[in-house]
Amino acid sequence: MSQNRRQFLNTLAVSAGAAVLSEAARAEQSAAPFPLSCNQYSWITFYARDGKDWGKDPDASLAEFASTGLKAYEPAFNNADEVPKLLPVLKKYRLAMPSVYVNTALHEAEESAKSIESVLAIADALKAADTKIIVTNPSPIQWGSDKNKSDEQLTRQAQNLDKLGAELKKRGMTLAYHTHDVELRAAAREFHHMLLATDPKNVSLCLDVHWVYRGSGNSQVALFDIVKLYGKRIAELHLRQSKGGIWQETFTEGDIDYPGLAHALDGLGVKPHLVLEQCLEKTSPKTMDGVQAHKEDLVYVKKVFGA
């Protein structure tokens, strides 16, 4: 009997250990792949409202950034020379850089070659930072113009996007396609073609939630349809909220059902990199500075996504 009892207790101990391991494994699976980041553009808009220049003193700017409790930063780079200038400041404030934003022009042959070369040089410079995601929004024909790209230009752009993604993949990086509202014009032909004409192994999606919402006429139906269509390709989310169509100072409850979005992504088994980009526009409220606003952002992100 005592032997059976010992065997029984041993079985319980093993089972309990397995349960703990199972819970730990589930926690690991449910965790986001990278720490919550914040894009530099939101800070640019807060600084500009107060008559300040975010890029003038990177040390002072990132000191304020780090004071909010944010642990990761998503900057924008125009060329590879900018990367080594930023790395020491990030190290000083213990900020990770899991993703970066780069500009590209991919719809014309000559510009495309230069853009691809530039992005790959930036990627090589980022090796020391262990950056894993490069986000790009291929430029329109002209910013602020209502002119759409031709079918030939869209075909070329998709080919170049796929080519760039394949090269970044060789470097252990993911290319994430980003949009503003322009790509949602004309039956969203540019947006859909970039995803349908590229290999998912080479090109992922950075879903800028509010630009998709705004670009589709403030339609949550369109936003969630895009998640249904391309949700498995979402590597990153840009998080912004509005009320009555106006960007707010903080990421909080508003026009977009972010809890519903989090639930939809969970249902797909997708855990994208989360990047705050709670920007200001002319009609945004003015009740707090950037530090306070971003501290409040962290509270709501944790509530919705558990980050």
mmCIF file of C-alpha atoms in Angstrom:
data_model
loop_
_atom_site.group_PDB
_atom_site.id
_atom_site.type_symbol
_atom_site.label_atom_id
_atom_site.label_comp_id
_atom_site.label_asym_id
_atom_site.label_seq_id
_atom_site.Cartn_x
_atom_site.Cartn_y
_atom_site.Cartn_z
ATOM 1 C CA MET A 1 0.000 0.000 0.000
ATOM 2 C CA SER A 2 2.806 2.450 0.966
ATOM 3 C CA GLN A 3 4.587 1.735 -2.297
ATOM 4 C CA ASN A 4 1.400 2.427 -4.219
ATOM 5 C CA ARG A 5 0.943 5.596 -2.205
ATOM 6 C CA ARG A 6 4.491 6.730 -3.068
ATOM 7 C CA GLN A 7 3.864 5.942 -6.714
ATOM 8 C CA PHE A 8 0.623 7.886 -6.531
ATOM 9 C CA LEU A 9 2.361 10.913 -4.939
ATOM 10 C CA ASN A 10 5.146 10.744 -7.523
ATOM 11 C CA THR A 11 2.532 10.704 -10.260
ATOM 12 C CA LEU A 12 0.892 13.784 -8.741
ATOM 13 C CA ALA A 13 4.245 15.569 -8.558
ATOM 14 C CA VAL A 14 5.034 14.797 -12.182
ATOM 15 C CA SER A 15 1.557 15.888 -13.228
ATOM 16 C CA ALA A 16 1.862 19.112 -11.248
ATOM 17 C CA GLY A 17 5.246 19.806 -12.824
ATOM 18 C CA ALA A 18 3.804 19.175 -16.262
ATOM 19 C CA ALA A 19 0.963 21.562 -15.492
ATOM 20 C CA VAL A 20 3.428 24.278 -14.470
ATOM 21 C CA LEU A 21 5.464 23.712 -17.592
ATOM 22 C CA SER A 22 2.295 23.752 -19.646
ATOM 23 C CA GLU A 23 1.250 27.082 -18.127
ATOM 24 C CA ALA A 24 4.728 28.499 -18.712
ATOM 25 C CA ALA A 25 4.656 27.293 -22.300
ATOM 26 C CA ARG A 26 1.240 28.843 -22.828
ATOM 27 C CA ALA A 27 2.456 32.135 -21.356
ATOM 28 C CA GLU A 28 5.453 32.077 -23.672
ATOM 29 C CA GLN A 29 3.258 31.348 -26.671
ATOM 30 C CA SER A 30 0.857 34.149 -25.788
ATOM 31 C CA ALA A 31 3.600 36.716 -25.230
ATOM 32 C CA ALA A 32 4.319 39.296 -27.900
ATOM 33 C CA PRO A 33 7.558 38.597 -29.820
ATOM 34 C CA PHE A 34 9.102 41.966 -28.900
ATOM 35 C CA PRO A 35 8.633 44.615 -26.202
ATOM 36 C CA LEU A 36 6.007 47.268 -26.888
ATOM 37 C CA SER A 37 7.554 49.987 -29.063
ATOM 38 C CA CYS A 38 6.668 53.552 -29.910
ATOM 39 C CA ASN A 39 7.245 55.185 -33.276
ATOM 40 C CA GLN A 40 9.181 58.448 -33.385
ATOM 41 C CA TYR A 41 6.499 60.197 -35.451
ATOM 42 C CA SER A 42 4.071 60.504 -32.551
ATOM 43 C CA TRP A 43 6.775 62.299 -30.550
ATOM 44 C CA ILE A 44 7.548 64.561 -33.510
ATOM 45 C CA THR A 45 3.927 65.726 -33.496
ATOM 46 C CA PHE A 46 3.852 66.343 -29.720
ATOM 47 C CA TYR A 47 7.141 68.269 -29.878
ATOM 48 C CA ALA A 48 6.024 70.291 -32.904
ATOM 49 C CA ARG A 49 2.845 71.344 -31.094
ATOM 50 C CA ASP A 50 5.016 72.794 -28.324
ATOM 51 C CA GLY A 51 7.365 74.498 -30.776
ATOM 52 C CA LYS A 52 10.164 71.981 -30.215
ATOM 53 C CA ASP A 53 12.241 69.836 -32.585
ATOM 54 C CA TRP A 54 12.367 66.127 -31.719
ATOM 55 C CA GLY A 55 15.527 65.558 -33.748
ATOM 56 C CA LYS A 56 17.531 68.540 -32.481
ATOM 57 C CA ASP A 57 18.868 66.838 -29.335
ATOM 58 C CA PRO A 58 18.416 63.049 -29.553
ATOM 59 C CA ASP A 59 19.836 62.528 -26.063
ATOM 60 C CA ALA A 60 17.330 64.861 -24.385
ATOM 61 C CA SER A 61 14.456 63.580 -26.539
ATOM 62 C CA LEU A 62 15.120 59.912 -25.773
ATOM 63 C CA ALA A 63 15.603 60.703 -22.086
ATOM 64 C CA GLU A 64 11.978 61.911 -22.062
ATOM 65 C CA PHE A 65 10.944 58.898 -24.136
ATOM 66 C CA ALA A 66 12.506 56.489 -21.631
ATOM 67 C CA SER A 67 10.984 58.344 -18.662
ATOM 68 C CA THR A 68 7.527 57.127 -19.735
ATOM 69 C CA GLY A 69 8.411 53.480 -19.137
ATOM 70 C CA LEU A 70 8.658 52.648 -22.840
ATOM 71 C CA LYS A 71 11.347 50.044 -23.523
ATOM 72 C CA ALA A 72 11.604 50.070 -27.318
ATOM 73 C CA TYR A 73 11.785 52.680 -30.060
ATOM 74 C CA GLU A 74 10.856 52.604 -33.759
ATOM 75 C CA PRO A 75 12.761 55.364 -35.574
ATOM 76 C CA ALA A 76 12.691 56.272 -39.247
ATOM 77 C CA PHE A 77 15.935 56.146 -41.214
ATOM 78 C CA ASN A 78 16.683 57.854 -44.521
ATOM 79 C CA ASN A 79 20.168 56.412 -44.950
ATOM 80 C CA ALA A 80 22.611 54.025 -43.308
ATOM 81 C CA ASP A 81 24.791 56.830 -41.906
ATOM 82 C CA GLU A 82 22.034 57.731 -39.433
ATOM 83 C CA VAL A 83 22.102 54.331 -37.727
ATOM 84 C CA PRO A 84 25.468 54.446 -35.862
ATOM 85 C CA LYS A 85 24.637 57.947 -34.586
ATOM 86 C CA LEU A 86 21.507 56.665 -32.825
ATOM 87 C CA LEU A 87 22.814 53.384 -31.394
ATOM 88 C CA PRO A 88 24.844 54.872 -28.483
ATOM 89 C CA VAL A 89 21.855 56.933 -27.334
ATOM 90 C CA LEU A 90 19.592 53.889 -27.375
ATOM 91 C CA LYS A 91 22.183 51.957 -25.382
ATOM 92 C CA LYS A 92 22.443 54.783 -22.836
ATOM 93 C CA TYR A 93 18.715 54.650 -22.125
ATOM 94 C CA ARG A 94 18.451 50.857 -22.472
ATOM 95 C CA LEU A 95 16.032 51.088 -25.368
ATOM 96 C CA ALA A 96 15.584 48.205 -27.794
ATOM 97 C CA MET A 97 14.981 48.755 -31.506
ATOM 98 C CA PRO A 98 13.165 45.649 -32.778
ATOM 99 C CA SER A 99 11.754 47.530 -35.782
ATOM 100 C CA VAL A 100 12.508 50.568 -37.918
ATOM 101 C CA TYR A 101 10.668 52.542 -40.581
ATOM 102 C CA VAL A 102 12.262 53.348 -43.947
ATOM 103 C CA ASN A 103 11.078 55.298 -46.966
ATOM 104 C CA THR A 104 11.103 53.709 -50.405
ATOM 105 C CA ALA A 105 10.084 54.588 -53.946
ATOM 106 C CA LEU A 106 9.467 51.325 -55.770
ATOM 107 C CA HIS A 107 7.158 52.103 -58.701
ATOM 108 C CA GLU A 108 9.825 53.423 -61.146
ATOM 109 C CA ALA A 109 12.830 51.405 -62.284
ATOM 110 C CA GLU A 110 15.680 53.852 -61.548
ATOM 111 C CA GLU A 111 14.295 55.043 -58.200
ATOM 112 C CA SER A 112 13.575 51.464 -57.159
ATOM 113 C CA ALA A 113 17.165 50.329 -57.574
ATOM 114 C CA LYS A 114 18.396 53.234 -55.420
ATOM 115 C CA SER A 115 15.742 52.587 -52.759
ATOM 116 C CA ILE A 116 16.521 48.886 -52.493
ATOM 117 C CA GLU A 117 20.253 49.606 -52.256
ATOM 118 C CA SER A 118 19.636 52.194 -49.526
ATOM 119 C CA VAL A 119 17.368 49.940 -47.448
ATOM 120 C CA LEU A 120 19.801 47.035 -47.629
ATOM 121 C CA ALA A 121 22.606 49.324 -46.466
ATOM 122 C CA ILE A 122 20.425 50.403 -43.525
ATOM 123 C CA ALA A 123 19.668 46.751 -42.776
ATOM 124 C CA ASP A 124 23.374 45.900 -42.723
ATOM 125 C CA ALA A 125 24.040 48.833 -40.376
ATOM 126 C CA LEU A 126 21.304 47.552 -38.054
ATOM 127 C CA LYS A 127 22.958 44.182 -37.386
ATOM 128 C CA ALA A 128 24.465 45.516 -34.156
ATOM 129 C CA ALA A 129 20.988 46.500 -32.919
ATOM 130 C CA ASP A 130 19.403 43.088 -33.521
ATOM 131 C CA THR A 131 16.561 44.741 -35.446
ATOM 132 C CA LYS A 132 14.160 42.174 -36.906
ATOM 133 C CA ILE A 133 11.434 44.133 -38.746
ATOM 134 C CA ILE A 134 11.845 46.782 -41.416
ATOM 135 C CA VAL A 135 8.645 48.659 -42.187
ATOM 136 C CA THR A 136 8.195 50.524 -45.443
ATOM 137 C CA ASN A 137 5.425 52.502 -47.096
ATOM 138 C CA PRO A 138 6.256 52.817 -50.807
ATOM 139 C CA SER A 139 5.862 56.466 -51.764
ATOM 140 C CA PRO A 140 2.902 57.627 -53.835
ATOM 141 C CA ILE A 141 3.428 59.418 -57.133
ATOM 142 C CA GLN A 142 3.259 62.664 -55.175
ATOM 143 C CA TRP A 143 2.341 63.242 -51.537
ATOM 144 C CA GLY A 144 -0.927 65.160 -51.328
ATOM 145 C CA SER A 145 -1.852 64.375 -54.931
ATOM 146 C CA ASP A 146 -4.990 62.483 -55.968
ATOM 147 C CA LYS A 147 -3.147 60.776 -58.836
ATOM 148 C CA ASN A 148 -3.088 56.981 -58.632
ATOM 149 C CA LYS A 149 -0.352 54.695 -59.918
ATOM 150 C CA SER A 150 -0.896 52.916 -63.210
ATOM 151 C CA ASP A 151 -1.245 49.148 -63.418
ATOM 152 C CA GLU A 152 2.295 49.012 -64.818
ATOM 153 C CA GLN A 153 3.610 50.960 -61.850
ATOM 154 C CA LEU A 154 1.740 48.774 -59.363
ATOM 155 C CA THR A 155 3.116 45.646 -61.012
ATOM 156 C CA ARG A 156 6.664 46.997 -60.838
ATOM 157 C CA GLN A 157 6.215 48.126 -57.233
ATOM 158 C CA ALA A 158 5.005 44.704 -56.111
ATOM 159 C CA GLN A 159 7.928 43.003 -57.857
ATOM 160 C CA ASN A 160 10.391 45.344 -56.152
ATOM 161 C CA LEU A 161 8.700 44.947 -52.797
ATOM 162 C CA ASP A 162 9.025 41.174 -53.080
ATOM 163 C CA LYS A 163 12.647 41.496 -54.183
ATOM 164 C CA LEU A 164 13.470 43.712 -51.199
ATOM 165 C CA GLY A 165 11.691 41.334 -48.832
ATOM 166 C CA ALA A 166 13.629 38.361 -50.184
ATOM 167 C CA GLU A 167 16.937 40.173 -49.647
ATOM 168 C CA LEU A 168 15.997 41.171 -46.096
ATOM 169 C CA LYS A 169 14.953 37.607 -45.359
ATOM 170 C CA LYS A 170 18.505 36.489 -46.200
ATOM 171 C CA ARG A 171 19.633 38.894 -43.465
ATOM 172 C CA GLY A 172 17.220 37.397 -40.930
ATOM 173 C CA MET A 173 14.816 40.334 -41.162
ATOM 174 C CA THR A 174 11.144 40.714 -42.024
ATOM 175 C CA LEU A 175 9.845 43.314 -44.468
ATOM 176 C CA ALA A 176 6.489 44.695 -43.337
ATOM 177 C CA TYR A 177 4.373 46.577 -45.878
ATOM 178 C CA HIS A 178 2.755 49.727 -44.455
ATOM 179 C CA THR A 179 0.063 52.016 -45.870
ATOM 180 C CA HIS A 180 -1.507 55.391 -45.306
ATOM 181 C CA ASP A 181 -4.921 56.272 -46.745
ATOM 182 C CA VAL A 182 -3.699 56.734 -50.343
ATOM 183 C CA GLU A 183 -3.410 52.993 -50.956
ATOM 184 C CA LEU A 184 -7.067 52.477 -50.049
ATOM 185 C CA ARG A 185 -8.318 54.628 -52.939
ATOM 186 C CA ALA A 186 -9.828 53.169 -56.119
ATOM 187 C CA ALA A 187 -11.172 49.960 -54.560
ATOM 188 C CA ALA A 188 -7.940 49.653 -52.552
ATOM 189 C CA ARG A 189 -6.238 48.381 -55.703
ATOM 190 C CA GLU A 190 -2.732 49.350 -54.572
ATOM 191 C CA PHE A 191 -3.148 47.844 -51.110
ATOM 192 C CA HIS A 192 -4.547 44.535 -52.344
ATOM 193 C CA HIS A 193 -2.064 44.148 -55.193
ATOM 194 C CA MET A 194 0.931 44.611 -52.904
ATOM 195 C CA LEU A 195 -0.257 41.674 -50.816
ATOM 196 C CA LEU A 196 -1.671 39.449 -53.553
ATOM 197 C CA ALA A 197 1.311 39.846 -55.896
ATOM 198 C CA THR A 198 4.011 39.237 -53.276
ATOM 199 C CA ASP A 199 5.130 36.074 -51.533
ATOM 200 C CA PRO A 200 4.016 35.959 -47.861
ATOM 201 C CA LYS A 201 7.440 34.498 -47.086
ATOM 202 C CA ASN A 202 9.010 37.742 -48.305
ATOM 203 C CA VAL A 203 6.448 40.431 -47.476
ATOM 204 C CA SER A 204 4.481 40.725 -44.254
ATOM 205 C CA LEU A 205 1.989 43.425 -43.266
ATOM 206 C CA CYS A 206 2.399 46.290 -40.860
ATOM 207 C CA LEU A 207 -1.255 47.073 -40.230
ATOM 208 C CA ASP A 208 -1.511 50.773 -39.481
ATOM 209 C CA VAL A 209 -4.939 50.378 -37.968
ATOM 210 C CA HIS A 210 -6.175 53.948 -38.109
ATOM 211 C CA TRP A 211 -4.913 54.721 -41.613
ATOM 212 C CA VAL A 212 -6.799 51.686 -42.897
ATOM 213 C CA TYR A 213 -9.861 52.816 -40.923
ATOM 214 C CA ARG A 214 -9.616 56.389 -42.235
ATOM 215 C CA GLY A 215 -8.657 55.388 -45.766
ATOM 216 C CA SER A 216 -11.780 53.257 -46.067
ATOM 217 C CA GLY A 217 -14.076 56.112 -45.013
ATOM 218 C CA ASN A 218 -13.853 55.518 -41.250
ATOM 219 C CA SER A 219 -15.077 51.970 -41.739
ATOM 220 C CA GLN A 220 -14.551 49.390 -39.046
ATOM 221 C CA VAL A 221 -16.186 46.844 -41.354
ATOM 222 C CA ALA A 222 -13.419 47.382 -43.930
ATOM 223 C CA LEU A 223 -10.740 47.235 -41.241
ATOM 224 C CA PHE A 224 -11.926 43.901 -39.879
ATOM 225 C CA ASP A 225 -12.413 42.511 -43.398
ATOM 226 C CA ILE A 226 -8.731 43.241 -44.059
ATOM 227 C CA VAL A 227 -7.832 41.377 -40.879
ATOM 228 C CA LYS A 228 -9.884 38.411 -42.131
ATOM 229 C CA LEU A 229 -8.161 38.532 -45.527
ATOM 230 C CA TYR A 230 -4.570 39.150 -44.473
ATOM 231 C CA GLY A 231 -4.455 38.607 -40.717
ATOM 232 C CA LYS A 232 -1.917 35.776 -40.913
ATOM 233 C CA ARG A 233 0.528 38.170 -42.586
ATOM 234 C CA ILE A 234 0.399 40.833 -39.878
ATOM 235 C CA ALA A 235 3.868 41.137 -38.346
ATOM 236 C CA GLU A 236 3.299 44.528 -36.742
ATOM 237 C CA LEU A 237 0.491 46.843 -35.626
ATOM 238 C CA HIS A 238 0.662 50.629 -35.516
ATOM 239 C CA LEU A 239 -1.700 51.731 -32.764
ATOM 240 C CA ARG A 240 -3.641 54.996 -32.918
ATOM 241 C CA GLN A 241 -7.103 55.982 -31.742
ATOM 242 C CA SER A 242 -9.611 58.690 -32.633
ATOM 243 C CA LYS A 243 -12.919 59.973 -31.340
ATOM 244 C CA GLY A 244 -15.354 61.333 -33.877
ATOM 245 C CA GLY A 245 -12.670 60.794 -36.506
ATOM 246 C CA ILE A 246 -10.158 63.073 -34.712
ATOM 247 C CA TRP A 247 -6.846 61.729 -33.427
ATOM 248 C CA GLN A 248 -6.699 61.874 -29.650
ATOM 249 C CA GLU A 249 -3.792 62.623 -27.346
ATOM 250 C CA THR A 250 -3.899 59.160 -25.820
ATOM 251 C CA PHE A 251 -4.490 55.624 -26.979
ATOM 252 C CA THR A 252 -7.781 54.799 -25.273
ATOM 253 C CA GLU A 253 -11.380 53.835 -26.016
ATOM 254 C CA GLY A 254 -12.696 55.511 -29.133
ATOM 255 C CA ASP A 255 -13.809 54.934 -32.722
ATOM 256 C CA ILE A 256 -11.892 51.694 -33.286
ATOM 257 C CA ASP A 257 -12.759 48.532 -31.393
ATOM 258 C CA TYR A 258 -9.247 47.589 -30.303
ATOM 259 C CA PRO A 259 -10.409 44.886 -27.854
ATOM 260 C CA GLY A 260 -12.254 43.315 -30.797
ATOM 261 C CA LEU A 261 -9.121 43.568 -32.921
ATOM 262 C CA ALA A 262 -7.017 41.919 -30.207
ATOM 263 C CA HIS A 263 -9.603 39.113 -29.973
ATOM 264 C CA ALA A 264 -9.600 38.633 -33.768
ATOM 265 C CA LEU A 265 -5.804 38.366 -33.871
ATOM 266 C CA ASP A 266 -5.811 35.933 -30.949
ATOM 267 C CA GLY A 267 -8.290 33.822 -32.878
ATOM 268 C CA LEU A 268 -5.852 33.700 -35.786
ATOM 269 C CA GLY A 269 -2.964 32.825 -33.487
ATOM 270 C CA VAL A 270 -1.161 35.997 -34.549
ATOM 271 C CA LYS A 271 1.030 37.934 -32.083
ATOM 272 C CA PRO A 272 2.257 41.026 -33.933
ATOM 273 C CA HIS A 273 4.853 43.480 -32.743
ATOM 274 C CA LEU A 274 2.930 46.357 -31.123
ATOM 275 C CA VAL A 275 4.018 49.907 -31.921
ATOM 276 C CA LEU A 276 2.324 52.983 -30.478
ATOM 277 C CA GLU A 277 1.847 55.810 -32.944
ATOM 278 C CA GLN A 278 -0.675 58.052 -31.185
ATOM 279 C CA CYS A 279 -0.074 61.173 -33.256
ATOM 280 C CA LEU A 280 -1.601 64.624 -33.151
ATOM 281 C CA GLU A 281 -3.331 66.583 -35.896
ATOM 282 C CA LYS A 282 -4.549 70.189 -35.958
ATOM 283 C CA THR A 283 -7.896 69.395 -34.355
ATOM 284 C CA SER A 284 -6.551 67.053 -31.652
ATOM 285 C CA PRO A 285 -7.219 67.985 -28.004
ATOM 286 C CA LYS A 286 -4.473 69.769 -26.054
ATOM 287 C CA THR A 287 -4.533 68.762 -22.404
ATOM 288 C CA MET A 288 -1.136 67.145 -21.699
ATOM 289 C CA ASP A 289 2.448 66.824 -22.891
ATOM 290 C CA GLY A 290 4.000 63.880 -24.700
ATOM 291 C CA VAL A 291 5.417 62.235 -21.580
ATOM 292 C CA GLN A 292 2.081 62.129 -19.753
ATOM 293 C CA ALA A 293 0.219 61.048 -22.884
ATOM 294 C CA HIS A 294 2.540 58.114 -23.492
ATOM 295 C CA LYS A 295 2.377 57.023 -19.865
ATOM 296 C CA GLU A 296 -1.395 56.805 -20.254
ATOM 297 C CA ASP A 297 -0.982 54.947 -23.554
ATOM 298 C CA LEU A 298 0.922 52.180 -21.785
ATOM 299 C CA VAL A 299 -1.971 51.580 -19.388
ATOM 300 C CA TYR A 300 -4.530 51.049 -22.152
ATOM 301 C CA VAL A 301 -2.227 48.945 -24.324
ATOM 302 C CA LYS A 302 -1.687 46.613 -21.378
ATOM 303 C CA LYS A 303 -5.424 46.459 -20.739
ATOM 304 C CA VAL A 304 -6.237 45.560 -24.340
ATOM 305 C CA PHE A 305 -3.237 43.494 -25.457
ATOM 306 C CA GLY A 306 -1.660 42.458 -22.159
ATOM 307 C CA ALA A 307 1.625 44.055 -23.320
#
